[in-house]
Amino acid sequence: MSEKNYSFFGAVERSFEKAAKFTKWERGVLEQIKECNAVYQMRFPIKRDNGNIEVIEAYRVQHSQHKTPCKGGIRFAAEVNQDEVMALAALITYKCAIVNVPFGGGKGGIRINPRKYSAYELEKITRRYTAELIKKNFIGPGTDVPAPDYGTGEREMAWILDTYSAMHPGEIDAAGCVTGKPVSQGGVRGRREATGLGVFFGLREICNFPDVMKKLDMPVGVEGKTVVVQGLGNVGYHTAKFFQDAGAKIVGLAEYEGAINCKDGLDVDNVFNHRKTTGSILNFAGATNCDTTQEALEMNCDILIPAALENVIDAENAPRVKAKLIGEAANGPLTPEADEIFSKRGIVVVPDMYLNAGGVTVSYFEWLKNLSHVRYGRMEKRFNENMNTHILGQIEGLTGKKVSDTEKNYILHGADEVDLVYSGLEETMVTATHEIMNEWKNNPEIPDMRTAAYVVAINKVATTYAELGIFP
Ligand code: NAD
């Protein structure tokens, strides 16, 4: 199919249909789940710094309102188009369902290259876009809650919050109208590393299934496993770091300028700092250079984690991949052809839709924090510490033994916000992993974990329609 005719939304629909076969829902319900409920395409003017007026094209799509609010990032990119925003919104509906985040899928996009605009121009675009969303009731803590995506971050989320608050004076839950905010403006601690940590929790859980590990001819657990990560950005860096901390060996790391390999293991922070000072991942002491980033994908390892960009593994290089387990940390790193090859080769692919759901999960925690108007841990931290001190004192008194200072620090510690966010994320990823694996095991006809994840998502969304009924 030519690139011009390619439809990303169409591809999502095809994956949906592949999974829908394994569900019992009637056609009408499946159609309702698949379609985008509301697509808002807008045009608005902004005045550039040079005085010229420019018309901006932008979108907000609400794919599903089976749960509200809708949730999903806003991207600023020159390639933004309606088909892409619709596809991404649909994927978020399924992603949220899989990880039991009670939101419908949404997505926003503004068709600009943010590097071509000054900070003041970007602020005007963000604020005007927010105002357009407000006019049509496409934003609000109970209706639709945007978040960062490509080209946007904490700065833009703070502008959205400020615009929304200015136009809703006195709305007590206004901070919940957007997530990914700076911590000082109602953001939550742990959001930055959330996706990488979620990737780690998800893959660790897979490595804890004795039958899966037996099939892959690997021992149970993460410790000692060899790992290669492509991309040392937000997701890749944190994923690699959490694997290293858990005792895995990072034998390969890749960036766009090339890759490095060391069978004795690489220290992630040292490599990160080396790249920061020299401008390249290459020539790291003790490691072997590879000229292209693609070579990393074919290195000897147990777990391969593409965490940079889409379509890096296709029909051409998939037969040469040596990993037994592939974790899609990036969005869409495998083409459907690569997927089929891995399925035939018995390589387990842990799909992006579920594996990189840590970001949206912690966004949900941020939204809950905003609605409760209190930092996680603020009410119970000291109480728990005092109680733990008391219990430990009793144990020491009764046994006549003293606990070491290191153990004491561990036992007495009351949970901070970041501890609770990590714990909530761990619970979320572990539960979701088991739900998907159970679906897969209970239906041996399901060809791969991606299809099993879609089946889980479809069942959950359809159950909502079945239980609530169709209005009117
Ligand atoms: P990022 O920009 O922080 O990091 C991407 C890294 O990949 C950068 O260091 C970049 O230099 C590197 N890179 C670019 N081209 C490369 C190439 N050809 N080969 C090797 N490395 C290359 O982005 P991120 O937030 O880490 O996102 C990475 C992927 O994860 C994307 O697919 C994104 O959609 C997905 N994702 C991110 C989040 C999140 O919370 N950040 C959530 C879900 C999914």
Short mmCIF file of C-alpha atoms in Angstrom, two decimals, residues 6 33 36 103 118 140-141 162 203 218 285 314 329 354 372 430-431 470:
data_model
loop_
_atom_site.label_atom_id
_atom_site.label_comp_id
_atom_site.label_asym_id
_atom_site.label_seq_id
_atom_site.Cartn_x
_atom_site.Cartn_y
_atom_site.Cartn_z
CA TYR A 6 -1.96 4.10 4.32
CA ILE A 33 -16.46 0.28 20.21
CA CYS A 36 -14.49 7.40 17.12
CA PHE A 103 -11.08 6.62 31.15
CA SER A 118 8.92 31.24 19.53
CA GLY A 140 -12.64 19.49 31.73
CA PRO A 141 -11.87 17.23 34.70
CA ASP A 162 -4.02 28.44 33.49
CA LEU A 203 8.52 -7.53 31.51
CA MET A 218 15.31 -19.25 30.09
CA ALA A 285 35.44 2.47 27.55
CA ASP A 314 10.37 -5.38 9.85
CA ALA A 329 8.54 0.15 24.98
CA TYR A 354 -0.10 -2.51 27.37
CA SER A 372 -8.65 14.91 46.30
CA VAL A 430 1.16 -6.97 37.44
CA THR A 431 -2.64 -7.26 37.37
CA ILE A 470 -27.64 1.89 25.19
#
